[in-house]
Amino acid sequence: MQTRTSIRRSRGAFRNIRKLPLAAAVVLAFAAPVWAQSATEQAPASKEAGKDKDTRTLGTVTVTAQKREENLQKVPISLQVLGNEQLEQQNVQSFNDYAKLIPSLSYGTAGGGVFSGPGFVQVYMRGVASGGDGNHSGSQPSVGMYLDEQPITTIQGALDIHMYDIDRVEALAGPQGTLYGASSQAGTVRIITKKPDPSGYAAGFAVEANAIDGGGIGHVLEGFVNLPINSGSAVRLVGWQKHDAGYVDNLHGTRKYPTSGIVADNANLAENNYNTADTAGFRGAARFDINDRWTITPQIIAQKQKAYGSAGIDPMVGSAAAGYDASTAGMAVKHFHPESSDDRWWQAALTVEGKIGNFDLTYVFSHLKRDVDSESDYSDYGYWYDALAGYGAYFYDNSGALVNPSQYIQATDGYTRTSHELRIASPQDNRFRVVAGLFWQQQEHQIHQRYRIDNLADSLSVSGWPDTIWLTQQERRDRDQAIFGQLSFDATDKLELNAGGRWFTTRNSLKGYFGFANGYSSGSSLDPVNRYGEAGCYAQYGAKSNWVPFEGAPCVVVDKGVKENDAIYRLNATYKIDDKKLVYATWSQGYRPGGINRRGTLPPYVSDFLTNYELGWKTSWAGDTLIFNGALFRENWKDFQFSYLGQNGLTEIRNANQAKIDGLELDLTWAATYNLQISGGFAWYDAKLTANFCGWLKPDGKPETVCPAGSLDPNGNVISGPQAPSGSQLPVTPRFKGSLNARYTFDLGSGEAYWQASLSHAGKRRVDMRQAETALLGYLDSYSLLDLSAGWRKDSWAIDVFLKNATNERAQMSRFAQCAALTCGHEPYTVIAQPRTLGVRFSKEF
């Protein structure tokens, strides 16, 4: 078992390899020519130089949401964009920073024994969330995440890209399945990087230090350089290194297990501010103009993140009622095993753009490889099963003496994702336009999770895995191919009609071992075909000599696959009132592929579909000083996939009938004066079930909706009624979410100064849609976060001071438990927003 001392040594080893941070190396390597400029040369002009202070207008924002360059105000989609300037002004560095600025975005964290630190965020849009997702054997995400043209979403969540040298973030709300395919069921988020520029040399760096109220001290180092090679070629390199300080304490304490009377003590792991993370990364891209018609852009991005501790807190730990100093209340846990994550990934991509005649041809390739080694405390599972069911009596050593039933997880997850897209587009100035393409993708997830109990008897340990009460050793594959297209026709000079479709095939499979040793039950009470663990090996293959090991596991107990073919469509009509105003009506569909339940008693789950009916508008007013956009919509979610932790902590996925989401989204930007700009985004959602969720399927495979109290479930158990009745609110997303920002600039000395205030708010949210789990897990309270900043810029350098979460709001972002709420609901964990953080940032561009 790893001790507190060894954890610190690991941290030291990680830091020692960073004697010269990558960001600093990038800047030092390429900035020297600029520092060597003659003192007589004119200094670079300020970003604000030449600004006409008698004019106040909002600039044009160019986006590629429909896979072609367009003015944001001409795109008939509920689309919110955070441009480079806004990203810098808001000091956006991670997903959490920009998610609070986009009202349609919500998110949760993976629970159920999975490490709950950075890198495991589940993204939702427009209230399309059933909760409970995030397990390796769970549903695919319902929101697609892209870096430029490349998908960056894995089964357990998207990559959290460090937001430096980024051109913009595009958040496309509503189904985007026709152009972006699976996992863009509810929307798509696109992170667009700055591209290599052959027109001139450029470089820059930024240094930041920050301190968390009641926590530690962190820092950020960033740098970029743009190197022209010739008139048609350039290379752009970006590097970053940061230390995220901790603010959650692991308090010293003990835990007595009822059955054995054994007392666990975490003295060797107790530590203040232990949820830290160290990240280093690199991004490189090149551009080669082969001729005036063809361009090749290769790109690579890589990152390593070592995180410790838990992002979730236990409100009862540290409380005065539990005997602790009241000053620690609400910011602590009491865990008994090491918690860490070593997350390493890289993605290579290639984009080829050219022309065949007057048609634009684009080919995009990407390959992602991600490896995550993690260890998690799982002692709540062992304690509550012992306290409620006396499970501690089942765990003993080779001498027969009872042992501490506390569990911990050691996991290794390996992801690969390869995709190809080939598309062709007709000239944009034609009256009739077409975009058509082919898409192919394959994802693999190599899963290894070892649930350990120290000193466990050999007879209770999985063969070949000492001290292992449960082993998961599986291979999951998700593959899809598609043909897609979109037609646009200018019926008149004011009316544009669009029609699109996507025809797809998906194949998903799951193979491997999961379960206990034969000394434990391993499903021995089930029919032989449905047994798992070593009992399943005996049931399927007979004597142990007949077993064929699977990647070190005893045998293969599950080997299943499912294949689906279907299509989705989109229709849109856009009417241009004038050059500054348009209205649109859209009917669109999105989908998410089905897959395999690893528990043999459960059938596969099928694709779920979202149908969207939307009316929207894009308008500019008062001489382009005011932009007011919005959308009113209804979305019907059919047979939606519902993931939750079932028996033995296994994720189970069922298709859960129907839901409906009604919503309104508004986006406002106002140049009030030449030096004051106000912007805001607001969203109202009513997301609820429109049919009962009973928790089982009818003989025809459809979800059961009739389950009155007193009736029997398929296993003959008397039920108390629906687990979630029709009208129940869907979890995760609040009824209202909004953000408001005001920025004021003014001349100060020989430079320009500013102050800025940003307010984001989210309403009360449900954690789980089921009634019994809601009674135990409760609701997430509403919150308001206030960020303040001020700074001064002169020529090419700037200094900024910021105060994030200025009111030190204990904002509840998500909640989870280590196992099913009815078993471990007594001890849920809440992930909170980072407490008040004071920081200073210095940046310079050359």
PDB file of C-alpha atoms in Angstrom, residues 585-794:
ATOM      1  CA  ALA A 585     -37.176  27.219 -37.930  1.00  0.00           C
ATOM      2  CA  THR A 586     -35.443  23.856 -37.492  1.00  0.00           C
ATOM      3  CA  TRP A 587     -36.492  20.237 -37.130  1.00  0.00           C
ATOM      4  CA  SER A 588     -33.507  18.044 -36.330  1.00  0.00           C
ATOM      5  CA  GLN A 589     -32.545  14.688 -34.867  1.00  0.00           C
ATOM      6  CA  GLY A 590     -29.614  13.354 -32.887  1.00  0.00           C
ATOM      7  CA  TYR A 591     -28.705   9.876 -31.703  1.00  0.00           C
ATOM      8  CA  ARG A 592     -26.423   7.935 -29.407  1.00  0.00           C
ATOM      9  CA  PRO A 593     -25.424   4.314 -30.213  1.00  0.00           C
ATOM     10  CA  GLY A 594     -26.583   1.364 -28.163  1.00  0.00           C
ATOM     11  CA  GLY A 595     -24.287  -1.173 -26.568  1.00  0.00           C
ATOM     12  CA  ILE A 596     -23.700  -4.119 -24.259  1.00  0.00           C
ATOM     13  CA  ASN A 597     -24.522  -4.543 -20.588  1.00  0.00           C
ATOM     14  CA  ARG A 598     -21.749  -6.577 -19.032  1.00  0.00           C
ATOM     15  CA  ARG A 599     -24.130  -8.192 -16.516  1.00  0.00           C
ATOM     16  CA  GLY A 600     -25.338 -11.280 -18.386  1.00  0.00           C
ATOM     17  CA  THR A 601     -28.901 -11.085 -17.081  1.00  0.00           C
ATOM     18  CA  LEU A 602     -29.481  -7.757 -18.807  1.00  0.00           C
ATOM     19  CA  PRO A 603     -30.218  -7.324 -22.523  1.00  0.00           C
ATOM     20  CA  PRO A 604     -28.286  -4.863 -24.705  1.00  0.00           C
ATOM     21  CA  TYR A 605     -29.472  -1.278 -24.691  1.00  0.00           C
ATOM     22  CA  VAL A 606     -30.444   0.295 -28.008  1.00  0.00           C
ATOM     23  CA  SER A 607     -29.750   3.673 -29.561  1.00  0.00           C
ATOM     24  CA  ASP A 608     -31.700   6.578 -28.145  1.00  0.00           C
ATOM     25  CA  PHE A 609     -32.906   9.461 -30.309  1.00  0.00           C
ATOM     26  CA  LEU A 610     -33.544  13.141 -29.678  1.00  0.00           C
ATOM     27  CA  THR A 611     -35.942  15.110 -31.881  1.00  0.00           C
ATOM     28  CA  ASN A 612     -35.707  18.898 -31.771  1.00  0.00           C
ATOM     29  CA  TYR A 613     -38.304  21.525 -32.812  1.00  0.00           C
ATOM     30  CA  GLU A 614     -36.749  24.991 -32.713  1.00  0.00           C
ATOM     31  CA  LEU A 615     -37.552  28.614 -33.564  1.00  0.00           C
ATOM     32  CA  GLY A 616     -34.678  31.066 -33.370  1.00  0.00           C
ATOM     33  CA  TRP A 617     -33.446  34.505 -34.313  1.00  0.00           C
ATOM     34  CA  LYS A 618     -30.152  36.324 -34.940  1.00  0.00           C
ATOM     35  CA  THR A 619     -30.357  40.116 -34.821  1.00  0.00           C
ATOM     36  CA  SER A 620     -28.064  43.165 -34.734  1.00  0.00           C
ATOM     37  CA  TRP A 621     -29.379  46.577 -33.696  1.00  0.00           C
ATOM     38  CA  ALA A 622     -28.384  50.210 -33.228  1.00  0.00           C
ATOM     39  CA  GLY A 623     -25.629  50.312 -35.824  1.00  0.00           C
ATOM     40  CA  ASP A 624     -24.110  46.974 -34.802  1.00  0.00           C
ATOM     41  CA  THR A 625     -23.718  48.024 -31.163  1.00  0.00           C
ATOM     42  CA  LEU A 626     -26.277  45.509 -29.883  1.00  0.00           C
ATOM     43  CA  ILE A 627     -26.576  41.805 -30.713  1.00  0.00           C
ATOM     44  CA  PHE A 628     -29.606  39.886 -29.489  1.00  0.00           C
ATOM     45  CA  ASN A 629     -29.942  36.206 -30.402  1.00  0.00           C
ATOM     46  CA  GLY A 630     -32.238  33.522 -29.075  1.00  0.00           C
ATOM     47  CA  ALA A 631     -33.955  30.197 -29.571  1.00  0.00           C
ATOM     48  CA  LEU A 632     -37.185  28.633 -28.322  1.00  0.00           C
ATOM     49  CA  PHE A 633     -37.359  24.848 -28.570  1.00  0.00           C
ATOM     50  CA  ARG A 634     -38.928  21.564 -27.585  1.00  0.00           C
ATOM     51  CA  GLU A 635     -36.952  18.305 -27.596  1.00  0.00           C
ATOM     52  CA  ASN A 636     -38.438  14.812 -27.321  1.00  0.00           C
ATOM     53  CA  TRP A 637     -36.032  12.175 -26.012  1.00  0.00           C
ATOM     54  CA  LYS A 638     -37.099   8.668 -27.006  1.00  0.00           C
ATOM     55  CA  ASP A 639     -36.070   5.490 -25.135  1.00  0.00           C
ATOM     56  CA  PHE A 640     -33.225   7.395 -23.502  1.00  0.00           C
ATOM     57  CA  GLN A 641     -30.329   5.462 -22.013  1.00  0.00           C
ATOM     58  CA  PHE A 642     -30.206   5.539 -18.222  1.00  0.00           C
ATOM     59  CA  SER A 643     -26.978   4.418 -16.522  1.00  0.00           C
ATOM     60  CA  TYR A 644     -26.862   3.694 -12.812  1.00  0.00           C
ATOM     61  CA  LEU A 645     -24.951   1.607 -10.291  1.00  0.00           C
ATOM     62  CA  GLY A 646     -26.683  -1.685  -9.599  1.00  0.00           C
ATOM     63  CA  GLN A 647     -25.798  -4.773  -7.580  1.00  0.00           C
ATOM     64  CA  ASN A 648     -22.079  -5.156  -6.736  1.00  0.00           C
ATOM     65  CA  GLY A 649     -21.465  -1.625  -8.034  1.00  0.00           C
ATOM     66  CA  LEU A 650     -21.901  -2.696 -11.656  1.00  0.00           C
ATOM     67  CA  THR A 651     -23.163  -0.074 -14.061  1.00  0.00           C
ATOM     68  CA  GLU A 652     -26.470  -1.075 -15.600  1.00  0.00           C
ATOM     69  CA  ILE A 653     -27.948   0.675 -18.635  1.00  0.00           C
ATOM     70  CA  ARG A 654     -31.610   0.535 -19.496  1.00  0.00           C
ATOM     71  CA  ASN A 655     -33.699   2.364 -22.051  1.00  0.00           C
ATOM     72  CA  ALA A 656     -35.979   4.461 -19.878  1.00  0.00           C
ATOM     73  CA  ASN A 657     -38.978   5.561 -21.906  1.00  0.00           C
ATOM     74  CA  GLN A 658     -39.561   9.166 -22.899  1.00  0.00           C
ATOM     75  CA  ALA A 659     -38.622  12.637 -21.721  1.00  0.00           C
ATOM     76  CA  LYS A 660     -39.392  16.155 -22.908  1.00  0.00           C
ATOM     77  CA  ILE A 661     -37.278  19.302 -22.658  1.00  0.00           C
ATOM     78  CA  ASP A 662     -38.811  22.727 -23.269  1.00  0.00           C
ATOM     79  CA  GLY A 663     -36.374  25.616 -23.307  1.00  0.00           C
ATOM     80  CA  LEU A 664     -35.483  29.195 -24.122  1.00  0.00           C
ATOM     81  CA  GLU A 665     -31.921  30.432 -24.771  1.00  0.00           C
ATOM     82  CA  LEU A 666     -30.899  34.084 -25.072  1.00  0.00           C
ATOM     83  CA  ASP A 667     -27.564  35.680 -25.926  1.00  0.00           C
ATOM     84  CA  LEU A 668     -26.923  39.428 -25.606  1.00  0.00           C
ATOM     85  CA  THR A 669     -23.885  41.616 -26.381  1.00  0.00           C
ATOM     86  CA  TRP A 670     -23.995  45.400 -26.062  1.00  0.00           C
ATOM     87  CA  ALA A 671     -21.291  47.970 -26.768  1.00  0.00           C
ATOM     88  CA  ALA A 672     -22.798  50.491 -24.352  1.00  0.00           C
ATOM     89  CA  THR A 673     -20.032  53.052 -24.978  1.00  0.00           C
ATOM     90  CA  TYR A 674     -16.686  52.898 -26.736  1.00  0.00           C
ATOM     91  CA  ASN A 675     -15.118  51.663 -23.475  1.00  0.00           C
ATOM     92  CA  LEU A 676     -17.938  49.682 -21.838  1.00  0.00           C
ATOM     93  CA  GLN A 677     -19.155  46.344 -23.153  1.00  0.00           C
ATOM     94  CA  ILE A 678     -21.810  44.172 -21.518  1.00  0.00           C
ATOM     95  CA  SER A 679     -22.562  40.588 -22.543  1.00  0.00           C
ATOM     96  CA  GLY A 680     -24.693  37.812 -21.167  1.00  0.00           C
ATOM     97  CA  GLY A 681     -26.205  34.428 -21.880  1.00  0.00           C
ATOM     98  CA  PHE A 682     -29.324  32.984 -20.265  1.00  0.00           C
ATOM     99  CA  ALA A 683     -31.192  29.692 -20.497  1.00  0.00           C
ATOM    100  CA  TRP A 684     -34.449  28.348 -19.059  1.00  0.00           C
ATOM    101  CA  TYR A 685     -35.183  24.606 -19.204  1.00  0.00           C
ATOM    102  CA  ASP A 686     -38.072  22.392 -18.201  1.00  0.00           C
ATOM    103  CA  ALA A 687     -36.751  18.837 -18.577  1.00  0.00           C
ATOM    104  CA  LYS A 688     -38.959  16.026 -17.301  1.00  0.00           C
ATOM    105  CA  LEU A 689     -40.158  12.477 -17.872  1.00  0.00           C
ATOM    106  CA  THR A 690     -43.302  12.028 -19.931  1.00  0.00           C
ATOM    107  CA  ALA A 691     -43.746   8.359 -18.967  1.00  0.00           C
ATOM    108  CA  ASN A 692     -43.130   6.303 -15.822  1.00  0.00           C
ATOM    109  CA  PHE A 693     -39.744   4.683 -15.304  1.00  0.00           C
ATOM    110  CA  CYS A 694     -40.434   1.287 -13.749  1.00  0.00           C
ATOM    111  CA  GLY A 695     -36.927  -0.146 -14.064  1.00  0.00           C
ATOM    112  CA  TRP A 696     -37.520  -3.162 -16.307  1.00  0.00           C
ATOM    113  CA  LEU A 697     -38.477  -4.073 -19.867  1.00  0.00           C
ATOM    114  CA  LYS A 698     -41.633  -5.625 -21.225  1.00  0.00           C
ATOM    115  CA  PRO A 699     -41.437  -8.946 -23.143  1.00  0.00           C
ATOM    116  CA  ASP A 700     -41.251  -7.003 -26.425  1.00  0.00           C
ATOM    117  CA  GLY A 701     -38.102  -5.248 -25.200  1.00  0.00           C
ATOM    118  CA  LYS A 702     -39.789  -1.873 -24.660  1.00  0.00           C
ATOM    119  CA  PRO A 703     -39.497  -0.084 -21.300  1.00  0.00           C
ATOM    120  CA  GLU A 704     -42.337  -0.853 -18.894  1.00  0.00           C
ATOM    121  CA  THR A 705     -44.485   2.162 -17.972  1.00  0.00           C
ATOM    122  CA  VAL A 706     -47.270   0.535 -15.931  1.00  0.00           C
ATOM    123  CA  CYS A 707     -46.066  -0.361 -12.431  1.00  0.00           C
ATOM    124  CA  PRO A 708     -48.635   0.620  -9.770  1.00  0.00           C
ATOM    125  CA  ALA A 709     -47.815   0.231  -6.082  1.00  0.00           C
ATOM    126  CA  GLY A 710     -48.454  -3.296  -4.883  1.00  0.00           C
ATOM    127  CA  SER A 711     -47.772  -4.921  -8.247  1.00  0.00           C
ATOM    128  CA  LEU A 712     -44.937  -7.396  -8.826  1.00  0.00           C
ATOM    129  CA  ASP A 713     -41.759  -6.849 -10.791  1.00  0.00           C
ATOM    130  CA  PRO A 714     -40.465  -9.604 -13.165  1.00  0.00           C
ATOM    131  CA  ASN A 715     -38.633 -11.228 -10.235  1.00  0.00           C
ATOM    132  CA  GLY A 716     -41.821 -11.475  -8.177  1.00  0.00           C
ATOM    133  CA  ASN A 717     -40.953  -8.658  -5.771  1.00  0.00           C
ATOM    134  CA  VAL A 718     -43.668  -6.321  -4.539  1.00  0.00           C
ATOM    135  CA  ILE A 719     -42.960  -2.769  -5.685  1.00  0.00           C
ATOM    136  CA  SER A 720     -44.023   0.573  -4.244  1.00  0.00           C
ATOM    137  CA  GLY A 721     -44.698   2.142  -7.653  1.00  0.00           C
ATOM    138  CA  PRO A 722     -42.549   3.697 -10.402  1.00  0.00           C
ATOM    139  CA  GLN A 723     -38.924   4.384  -9.546  1.00  0.00           C
ATOM    140  CA  ALA A 724     -39.445   7.723 -11.290  1.00  0.00           C
ATOM    141  CA  PRO A 725     -43.035   8.733 -12.133  1.00  0.00           C
ATOM    142  CA  SER A 726     -44.044  10.708 -15.189  1.00  0.00           C
ATOM    143  CA  GLY A 727     -43.378  14.408 -14.608  1.00  0.00           C
ATOM    144  CA  SER A 728     -40.167  13.838 -12.625  1.00  0.00           C
ATOM    145  CA  GLN A 729     -37.491  16.439 -13.327  1.00  0.00           C
ATOM    146  CA  LEU A 730     -34.411  15.183 -15.169  1.00  0.00           C
ATOM    147  CA  PRO A 731     -31.167  15.528 -13.166  1.00  0.00           C
ATOM    148  CA  VAL A 732     -27.987  17.599 -13.594  1.00  0.00           C
ATOM    149  CA  THR A 733     -29.403  20.651 -15.405  1.00  0.00           C
ATOM    150  CA  PRO A 734     -31.028  23.543 -13.494  1.00  0.00           C
ATOM    151  CA  ARG A 735     -34.210  25.227 -14.637  1.00  0.00           C
ATOM    152  CA  PHE A 736     -32.221  28.459 -15.048  1.00  0.00           C
ATOM    153  CA  LYS A 737     -28.601  29.110 -15.817  1.00  0.00           C
ATOM    154  CA  GLY A 738     -27.069  32.424 -16.831  1.00  0.00           C
ATOM    155  CA  SER A 739     -23.931  34.523 -17.016  1.00  0.00           C
ATOM    156  CA  LEU A 740     -23.373  38.281 -17.196  1.00  0.00           C
ATOM    157  CA  ASN A 741     -20.131  40.143 -17.878  1.00  0.00           C
ATOM    158  CA  ALA A 742     -19.224  43.837 -17.869  1.00  0.00           C
ATOM    159  CA  ARG A 743     -15.841  45.179 -18.981  1.00  0.00           C
ATOM    160  CA  TYR A 744     -14.754  48.848 -18.820  1.00  0.00           C
ATOM    161  CA  THR A 745     -11.525  50.104 -20.395  1.00  0.00           C
ATOM    162  CA  PHE A 746      -9.883  53.499 -19.942  1.00  0.00           C
ATOM    163  CA  ASP A 747      -6.576  55.271 -20.575  1.00  0.00           C
ATOM    164  CA  LEU A 748      -4.148  55.252 -17.674  1.00  0.00           C
ATOM    165  CA  GLY A 749      -0.756  56.867 -18.127  1.00  0.00           C
ATOM    166  CA  SER A 750       0.856  55.674 -21.333  1.00  0.00           C
ATOM    167  CA  GLY A 751      -1.212  52.500 -21.464  1.00  0.00           C
ATOM    168  CA  GLU A 752      -4.752  51.231 -21.142  1.00  0.00           C
ATOM    169  CA  ALA A 753      -6.398  49.865 -18.009  1.00  0.00           C
ATOM    170  CA  TYR A 754      -9.594  47.910 -17.431  1.00  0.00           C
ATOM    171  CA  TRP A 755     -11.842  46.469 -14.785  1.00  0.00           C
ATOM    172  CA  GLN A 756     -14.173  43.538 -15.286  1.00  0.00           C
ATOM    173  CA  ALA A 757     -16.907  41.748 -13.350  1.00  0.00           C
ATOM    174  CA  SER A 758     -18.429  38.387 -14.327  1.00  0.00           C
ATOM    175  CA  LEU A 759     -21.400  36.753 -12.648  1.00  0.00           C
ATOM    176  CA  SER A 760     -22.599  33.207 -13.347  1.00  0.00           C
ATOM    177  CA  HIS A 761     -25.626  31.560 -11.779  1.00  0.00           C
ATOM    178  CA  ALA A 762     -27.159  28.081 -11.795  1.00  0.00           C
ATOM    179  CA  GLY A 763     -30.378  27.052 -10.114  1.00  0.00           C
ATOM    180  CA  LYS A 764     -31.238  24.078  -7.951  1.00  0.00           C
ATOM    181  CA  ARG A 765     -30.543  20.719  -9.577  1.00  0.00           C
ATOM    182  CA  ARG A 766     -31.587  17.143  -9.018  1.00  0.00           C
ATOM    183  CA  VAL A 767     -28.805  14.541  -8.622  1.00  0.00           C
ATOM    184  CA  ASP A 768     -30.762  11.432  -9.645  1.00  0.00           C
ATOM    185  CA  MET A 769     -34.131  11.139 -11.375  1.00  0.00           C
ATOM    186  CA  ARG A 770     -35.289   8.220  -9.177  1.00  0.00           C
ATOM    187  CA  GLN A 771     -37.320   8.989  -6.072  1.00  0.00           C
ATOM    188  CA  ALA A 772     -35.540   6.724  -3.571  1.00  0.00           C
ATOM    189  CA  GLU A 773     -32.061   7.906  -4.602  1.00  0.00           C
ATOM    190  CA  THR A 774     -33.206  11.540  -4.546  1.00  0.00           C
ATOM    191  CA  ALA A 775     -34.406  11.073  -0.974  1.00  0.00           C
ATOM    192  CA  LEU A 776     -30.868  10.022  -0.006  1.00  0.00           C
ATOM    193  CA  LEU A 777     -28.679  12.140  -2.304  1.00  0.00           C
ATOM    194  CA  GLY A 778     -30.850  15.257  -2.161  1.00  0.00           C
ATOM    195  CA  TYR A 779     -30.569  18.242  -4.491  1.00  0.00           C
ATOM    196  CA  LEU A 780     -27.658  20.456  -5.467  1.00  0.00           C
ATOM    197  CA  ASP A 781     -28.260  23.984  -4.171  1.00  0.00           C
ATOM    198  CA  SER A 782     -28.366  26.974  -6.486  1.00  0.00           C
ATOM    199  CA  TYR A 783     -25.237  29.118  -6.623  1.00  0.00           C
ATOM    200  CA  SER A 784     -23.858  32.408  -7.951  1.00  0.00           C
ATOM    201  CA  LEU A 785     -20.167  32.861  -8.699  1.00  0.00           C
ATOM    202  CA  LEU A 786     -18.612  36.317  -9.004  1.00  0.00           C
ATOM    203  CA  ASP A 787     -15.242  36.822 -10.714  1.00  0.00           C
ATOM    204  CA  LEU A 788     -13.440  40.176 -10.614  1.00  0.00           C
ATOM    205  CA  SER A 789     -10.353  41.317 -12.499  1.00  0.00           C
ATOM    206  CA  ALA A 790      -8.385  44.425 -13.351  1.00  0.00           C
ATOM    207  CA  GLY A 791      -5.284  45.074 -15.386  1.00  0.00           C
ATOM    208  CA  TRP A 792      -3.077  47.379 -17.401  1.00  0.00           C
ATOM    209  CA  ARG A 793      -1.597  46.971 -20.877  1.00  0.00           C
ATOM    210  CA  LYS A 794       1.213  48.941 -22.491  1.00  0.00           C
TER     211      LYS A 794
END
